[in-house]
PDB file of C-alpha atoms in Angstrom:
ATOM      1  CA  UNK A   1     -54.182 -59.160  66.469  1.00 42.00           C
ATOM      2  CA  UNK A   2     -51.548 -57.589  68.050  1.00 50.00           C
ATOM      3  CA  UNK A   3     -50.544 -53.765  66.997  1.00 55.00           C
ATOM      4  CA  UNK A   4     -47.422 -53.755  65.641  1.00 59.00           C
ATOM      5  CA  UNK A   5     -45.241 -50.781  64.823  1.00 67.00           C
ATOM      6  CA  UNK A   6     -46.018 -51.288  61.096  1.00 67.00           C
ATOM      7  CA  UNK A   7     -49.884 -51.988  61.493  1.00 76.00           C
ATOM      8  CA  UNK A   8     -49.706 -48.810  63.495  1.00 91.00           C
ATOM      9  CA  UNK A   9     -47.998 -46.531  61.598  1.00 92.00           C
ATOM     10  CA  UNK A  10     -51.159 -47.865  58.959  1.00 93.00           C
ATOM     11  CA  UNK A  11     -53.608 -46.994  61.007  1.00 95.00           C
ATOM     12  CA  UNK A  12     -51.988 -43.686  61.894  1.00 96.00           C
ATOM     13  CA  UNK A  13     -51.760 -42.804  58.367  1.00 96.00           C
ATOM     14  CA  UNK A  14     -55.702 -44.119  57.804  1.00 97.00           C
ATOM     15  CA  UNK A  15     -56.289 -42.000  60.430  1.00 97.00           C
ATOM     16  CA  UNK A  16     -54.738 -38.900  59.158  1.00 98.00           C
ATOM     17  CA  UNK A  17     -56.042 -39.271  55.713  1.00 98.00           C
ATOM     18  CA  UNK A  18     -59.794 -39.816  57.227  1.00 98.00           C
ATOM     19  CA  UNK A  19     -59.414 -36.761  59.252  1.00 98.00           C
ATOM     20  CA  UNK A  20     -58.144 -34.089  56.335  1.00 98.00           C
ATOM     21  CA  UNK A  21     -60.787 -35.370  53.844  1.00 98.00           C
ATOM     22  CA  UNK A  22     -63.637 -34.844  56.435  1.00 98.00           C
ATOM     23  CA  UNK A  23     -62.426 -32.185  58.228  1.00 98.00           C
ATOM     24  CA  UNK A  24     -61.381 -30.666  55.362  1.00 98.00           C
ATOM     25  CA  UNK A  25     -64.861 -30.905  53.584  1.00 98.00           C
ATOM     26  CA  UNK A  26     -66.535 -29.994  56.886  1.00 98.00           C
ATOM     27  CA  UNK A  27     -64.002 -26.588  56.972  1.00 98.00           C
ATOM     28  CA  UNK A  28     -65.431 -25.601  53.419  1.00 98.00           C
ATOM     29  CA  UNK A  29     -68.889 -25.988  53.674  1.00 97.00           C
ATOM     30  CA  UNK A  30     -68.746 -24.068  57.274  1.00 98.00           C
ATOM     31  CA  UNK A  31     -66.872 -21.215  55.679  1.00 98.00           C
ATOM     32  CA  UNK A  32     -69.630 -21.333  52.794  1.00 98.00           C
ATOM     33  CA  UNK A  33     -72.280 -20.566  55.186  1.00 98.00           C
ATOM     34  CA  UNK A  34     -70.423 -18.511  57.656  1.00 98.00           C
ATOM     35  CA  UNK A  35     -68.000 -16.305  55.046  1.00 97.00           C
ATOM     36  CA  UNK A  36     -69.265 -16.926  51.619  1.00 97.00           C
ATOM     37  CA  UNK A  37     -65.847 -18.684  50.887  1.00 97.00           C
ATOM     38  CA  UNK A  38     -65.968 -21.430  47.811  1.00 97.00           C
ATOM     39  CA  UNK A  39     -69.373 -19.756  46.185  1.00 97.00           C
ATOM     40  CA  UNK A  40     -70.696 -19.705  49.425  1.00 97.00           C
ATOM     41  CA  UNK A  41     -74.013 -17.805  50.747  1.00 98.00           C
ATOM     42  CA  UNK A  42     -72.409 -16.047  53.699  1.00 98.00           C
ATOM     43  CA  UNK A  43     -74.471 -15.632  56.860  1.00 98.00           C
ATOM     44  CA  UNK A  44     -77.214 -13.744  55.380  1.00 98.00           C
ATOM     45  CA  UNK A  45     -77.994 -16.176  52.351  1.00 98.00           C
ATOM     46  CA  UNK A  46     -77.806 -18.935  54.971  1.00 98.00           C
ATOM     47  CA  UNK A  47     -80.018 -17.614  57.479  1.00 97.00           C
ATOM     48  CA  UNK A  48     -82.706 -16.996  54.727  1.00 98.00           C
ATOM     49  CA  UNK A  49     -82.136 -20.591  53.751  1.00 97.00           C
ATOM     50  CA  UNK A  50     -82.576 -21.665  57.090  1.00 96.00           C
ATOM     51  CA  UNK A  51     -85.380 -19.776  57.614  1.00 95.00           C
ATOM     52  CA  UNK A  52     -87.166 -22.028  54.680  1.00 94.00           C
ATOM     53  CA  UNK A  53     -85.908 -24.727  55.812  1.00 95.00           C
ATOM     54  CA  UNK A  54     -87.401 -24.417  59.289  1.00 94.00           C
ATOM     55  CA  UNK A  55     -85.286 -23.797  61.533  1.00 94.00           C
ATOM     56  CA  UNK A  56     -85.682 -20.954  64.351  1.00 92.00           C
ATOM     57  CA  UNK A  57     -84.287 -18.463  64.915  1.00 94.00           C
ATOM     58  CA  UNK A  58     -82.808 -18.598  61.399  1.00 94.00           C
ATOM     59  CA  UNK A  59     -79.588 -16.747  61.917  1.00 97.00           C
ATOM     60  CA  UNK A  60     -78.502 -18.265  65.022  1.00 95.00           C
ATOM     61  CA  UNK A  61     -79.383 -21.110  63.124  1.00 95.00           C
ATOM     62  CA  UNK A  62     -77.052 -20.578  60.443  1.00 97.00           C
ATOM     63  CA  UNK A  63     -74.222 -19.483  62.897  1.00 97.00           C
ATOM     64  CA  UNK A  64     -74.167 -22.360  64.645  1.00 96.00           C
ATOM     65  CA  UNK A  65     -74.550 -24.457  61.530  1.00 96.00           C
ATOM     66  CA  UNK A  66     -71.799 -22.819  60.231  1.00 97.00           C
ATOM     67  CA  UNK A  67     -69.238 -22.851  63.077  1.00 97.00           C
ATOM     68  CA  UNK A  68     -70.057 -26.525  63.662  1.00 95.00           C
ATOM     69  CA  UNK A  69     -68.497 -27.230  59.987  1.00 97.00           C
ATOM     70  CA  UNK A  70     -65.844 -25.437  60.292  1.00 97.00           C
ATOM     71  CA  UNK A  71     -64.722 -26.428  63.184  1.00 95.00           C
ATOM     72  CA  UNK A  72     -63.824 -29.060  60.360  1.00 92.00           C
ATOM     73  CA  UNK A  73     -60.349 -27.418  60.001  1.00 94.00           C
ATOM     74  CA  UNK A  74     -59.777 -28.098  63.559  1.00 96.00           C
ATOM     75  CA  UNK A  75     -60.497 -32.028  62.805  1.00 97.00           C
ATOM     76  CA  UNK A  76     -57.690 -31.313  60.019  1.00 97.00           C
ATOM     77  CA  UNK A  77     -55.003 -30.391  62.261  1.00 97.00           C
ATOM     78  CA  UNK A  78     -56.252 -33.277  65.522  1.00 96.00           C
ATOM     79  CA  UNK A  79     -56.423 -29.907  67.164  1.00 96.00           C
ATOM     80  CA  UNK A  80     -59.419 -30.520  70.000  1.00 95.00           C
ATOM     81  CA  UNK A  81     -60.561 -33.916  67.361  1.00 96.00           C
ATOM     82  CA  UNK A  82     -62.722 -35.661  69.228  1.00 97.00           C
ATOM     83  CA  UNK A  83     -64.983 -32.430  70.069  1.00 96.00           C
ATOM     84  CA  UNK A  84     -64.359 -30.671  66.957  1.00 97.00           C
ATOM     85  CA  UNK A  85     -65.677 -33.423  65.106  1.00 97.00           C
ATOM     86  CA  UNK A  86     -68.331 -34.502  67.493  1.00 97.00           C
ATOM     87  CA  UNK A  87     -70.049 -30.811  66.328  1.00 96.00           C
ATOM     88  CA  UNK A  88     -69.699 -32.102  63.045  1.00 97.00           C
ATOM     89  CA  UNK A  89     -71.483 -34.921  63.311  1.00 97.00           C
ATOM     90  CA  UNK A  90     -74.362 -32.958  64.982  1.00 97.00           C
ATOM     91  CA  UNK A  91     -74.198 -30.689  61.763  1.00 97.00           C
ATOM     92  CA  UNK A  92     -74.780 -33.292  59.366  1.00 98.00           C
ATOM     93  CA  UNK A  93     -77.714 -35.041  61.666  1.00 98.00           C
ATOM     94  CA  UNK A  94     -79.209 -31.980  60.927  1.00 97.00           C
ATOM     95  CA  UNK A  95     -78.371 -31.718  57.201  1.00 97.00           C
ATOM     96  CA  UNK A  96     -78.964 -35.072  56.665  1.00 98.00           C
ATOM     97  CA  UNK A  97     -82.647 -34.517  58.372  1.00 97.00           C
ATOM     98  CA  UNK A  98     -83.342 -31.617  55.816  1.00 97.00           C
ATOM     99  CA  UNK A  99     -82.550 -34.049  52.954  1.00 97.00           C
ATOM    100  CA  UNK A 100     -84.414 -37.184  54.532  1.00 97.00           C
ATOM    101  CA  UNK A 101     -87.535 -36.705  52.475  1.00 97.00           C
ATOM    102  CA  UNK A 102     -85.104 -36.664  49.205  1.00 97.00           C
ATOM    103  CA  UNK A 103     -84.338 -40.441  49.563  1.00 98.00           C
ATOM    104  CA  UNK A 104     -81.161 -41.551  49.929  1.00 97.00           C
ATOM    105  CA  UNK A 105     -79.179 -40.843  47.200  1.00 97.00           C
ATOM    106  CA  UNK A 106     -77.377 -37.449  46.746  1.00 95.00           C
ATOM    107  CA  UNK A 107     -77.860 -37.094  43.277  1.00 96.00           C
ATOM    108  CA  UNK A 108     -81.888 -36.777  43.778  1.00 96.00           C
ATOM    109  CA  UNK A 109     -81.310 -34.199  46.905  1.00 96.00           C
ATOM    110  CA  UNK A 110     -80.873 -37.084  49.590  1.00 97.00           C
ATOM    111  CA  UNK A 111     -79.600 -37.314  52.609  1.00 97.00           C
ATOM    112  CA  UNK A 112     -76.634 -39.956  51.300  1.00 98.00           C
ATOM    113  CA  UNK A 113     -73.482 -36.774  51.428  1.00 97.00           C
ATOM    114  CA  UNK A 114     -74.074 -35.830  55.133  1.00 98.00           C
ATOM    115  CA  UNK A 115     -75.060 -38.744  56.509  1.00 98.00           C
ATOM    116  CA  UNK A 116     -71.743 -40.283  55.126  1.00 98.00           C
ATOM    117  CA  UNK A 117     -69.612 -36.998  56.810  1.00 97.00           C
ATOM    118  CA  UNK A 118     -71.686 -37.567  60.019  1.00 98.00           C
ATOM    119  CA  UNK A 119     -71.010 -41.610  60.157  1.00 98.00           C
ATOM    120  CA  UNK A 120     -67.502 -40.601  59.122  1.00 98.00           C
ATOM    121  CA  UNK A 121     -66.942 -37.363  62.113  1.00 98.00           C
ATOM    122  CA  UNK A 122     -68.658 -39.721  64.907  1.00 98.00           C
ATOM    123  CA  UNK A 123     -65.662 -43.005  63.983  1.00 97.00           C
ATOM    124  CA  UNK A 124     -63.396 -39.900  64.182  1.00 97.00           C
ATOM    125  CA  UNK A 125     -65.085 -39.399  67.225  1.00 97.00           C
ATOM    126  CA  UNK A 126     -64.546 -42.677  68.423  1.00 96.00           C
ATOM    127  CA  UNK A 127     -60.967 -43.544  67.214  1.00 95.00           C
ATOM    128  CA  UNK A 128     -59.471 -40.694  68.123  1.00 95.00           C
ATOM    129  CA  UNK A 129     -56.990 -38.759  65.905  1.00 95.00           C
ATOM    130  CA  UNK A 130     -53.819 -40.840  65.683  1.00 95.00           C
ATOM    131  CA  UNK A 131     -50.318 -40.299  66.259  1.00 94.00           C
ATOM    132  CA  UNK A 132     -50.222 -37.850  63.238  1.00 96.00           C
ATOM    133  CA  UNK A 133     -52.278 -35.068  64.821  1.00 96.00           C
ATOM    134  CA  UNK A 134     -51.307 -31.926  67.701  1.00 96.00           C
ATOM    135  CA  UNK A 135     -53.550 -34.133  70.057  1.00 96.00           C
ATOM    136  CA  UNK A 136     -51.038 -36.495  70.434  1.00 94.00           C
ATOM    137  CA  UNK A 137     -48.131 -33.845  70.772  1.00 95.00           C
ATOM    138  CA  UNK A 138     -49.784 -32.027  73.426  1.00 94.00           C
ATOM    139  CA  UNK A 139     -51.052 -35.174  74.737  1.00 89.00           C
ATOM    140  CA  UNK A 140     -54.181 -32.426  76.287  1.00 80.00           C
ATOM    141  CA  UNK A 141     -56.849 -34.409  78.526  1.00 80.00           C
ATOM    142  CA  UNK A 142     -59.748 -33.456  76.304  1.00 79.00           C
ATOM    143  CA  UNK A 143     -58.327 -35.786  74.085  1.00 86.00           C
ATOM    144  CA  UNK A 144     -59.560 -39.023  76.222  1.00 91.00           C
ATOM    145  CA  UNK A 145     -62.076 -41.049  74.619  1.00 93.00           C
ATOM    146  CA  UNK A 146     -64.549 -40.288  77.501  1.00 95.00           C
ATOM    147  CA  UNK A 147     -64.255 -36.515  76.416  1.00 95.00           C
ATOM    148  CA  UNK A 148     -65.183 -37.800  72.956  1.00 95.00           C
ATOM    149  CA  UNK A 149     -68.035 -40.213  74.002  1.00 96.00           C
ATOM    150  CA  UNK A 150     -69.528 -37.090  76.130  1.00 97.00           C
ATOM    151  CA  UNK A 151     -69.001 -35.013  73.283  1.00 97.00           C
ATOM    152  CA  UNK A 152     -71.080 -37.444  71.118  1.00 97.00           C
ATOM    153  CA  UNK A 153     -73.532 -37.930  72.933  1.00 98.00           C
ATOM    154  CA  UNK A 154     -74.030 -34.696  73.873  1.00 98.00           C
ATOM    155  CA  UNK A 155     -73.954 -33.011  70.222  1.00 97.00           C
ATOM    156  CA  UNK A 156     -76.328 -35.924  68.827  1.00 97.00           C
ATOM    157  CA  UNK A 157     -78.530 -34.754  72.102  1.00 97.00           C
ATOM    158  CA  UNK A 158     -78.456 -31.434  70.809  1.00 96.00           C
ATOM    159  CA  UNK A 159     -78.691 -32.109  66.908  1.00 96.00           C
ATOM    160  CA  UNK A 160     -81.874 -33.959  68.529  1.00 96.00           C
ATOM    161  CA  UNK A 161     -83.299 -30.942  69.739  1.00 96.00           C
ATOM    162  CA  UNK A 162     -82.678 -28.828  67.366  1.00 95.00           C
ATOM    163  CA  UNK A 163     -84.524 -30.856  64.782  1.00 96.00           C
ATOM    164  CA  UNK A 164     -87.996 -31.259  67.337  1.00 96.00           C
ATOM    165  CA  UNK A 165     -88.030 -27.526  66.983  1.00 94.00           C
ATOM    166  CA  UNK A 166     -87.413 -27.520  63.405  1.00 96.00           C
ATOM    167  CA  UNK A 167     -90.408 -30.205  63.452  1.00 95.00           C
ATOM    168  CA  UNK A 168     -92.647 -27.940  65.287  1.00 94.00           C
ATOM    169  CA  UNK A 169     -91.980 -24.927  64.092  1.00 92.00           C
ATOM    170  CA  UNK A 170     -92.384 -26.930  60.301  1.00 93.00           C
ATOM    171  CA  UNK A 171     -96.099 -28.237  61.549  1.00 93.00           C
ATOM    172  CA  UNK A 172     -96.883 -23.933  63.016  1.00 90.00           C
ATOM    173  CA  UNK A 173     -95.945 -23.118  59.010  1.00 87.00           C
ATOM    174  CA  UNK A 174     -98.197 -25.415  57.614  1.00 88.00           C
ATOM    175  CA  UNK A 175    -100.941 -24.691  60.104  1.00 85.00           C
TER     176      UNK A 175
END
């Protein structure tokens, strides 16, 4: 079907309201971790949750965690989208690892929330951030789909890694 200037400006809109209620979300759990914002942790509280959760080093750990989700508020504004929320969906990979043995649903401590903000960051990822964003004001090349795709692929590559180590560093606990 054809887009038309109505269908469009739809889409647009979708695309807008997709973006501030994942970026958004994204933005408050990354503050959580990285400020204690919202009831938050902060870095310290995160770290040691990291720590027990695996991952190392635990404070880089948390950083990165962190800054990944709030780079949310970036996905908010279509400010640098398709990367912002390309670390995003690496994030909730991760988180959504953590909560695998849980099941699926969130309500039993599954991984159903994050994978639904990962799915969610990697279509933003894919569609790009519409007319309604300061991507396509500035109209800035790392706004291409191929910047996104590389972006992807290369945060899932690294969410990927990430989680062998967490893996092996698991098994050297339980050893």
């Amino acid at each position: 079907m054809p887009r038309t200037s109505k269908n469009s400006r739809a889409l647009d809109a979708g695309l807008l309201t997709l973006r501030v209620a994942v970026g958004a979300t994204l933005f408050a759990h990354g503050t959580q971790k990285l400020a204690g914002w919202f009831g938050g942790p902060g870095i310290d509280g995160t770290a040691a949750g990291m720590e027990k959760m695996g991952f190392e080093p635990a404070k880089p750990s948390a950083v990165a965690a962190g800054i990944s989700e709030a780079a949310g508020g970036l996905v908010v504004l279509g400010a640098g989208t398709r990367v912002a929320a390309a670390v995003g969906t690496a994030a909730m990979i991760a988180a959504a690892d953590v909560h695998r043995p849980s099941g699926f649903f969130s309500q039993n401590g599954g991984f159903e929330y994050p994978a639904v903000l990962g799915l969610s960051s990697a279509a933003i990822v894919l569609t790009g951030p519409g007319r309604y964003s300061l991507d396509a004001v500035v109209k800035h090349p790392l706004a291409h789909e191929k910047v996104g795709v590389a972006a992807l692929l290369a945060s899932v590559g690294g969410a990927f890694g990430v989680l062998s180590r967490r893996k092996k560093a698991l098994a050297a606990q339980s050893a």
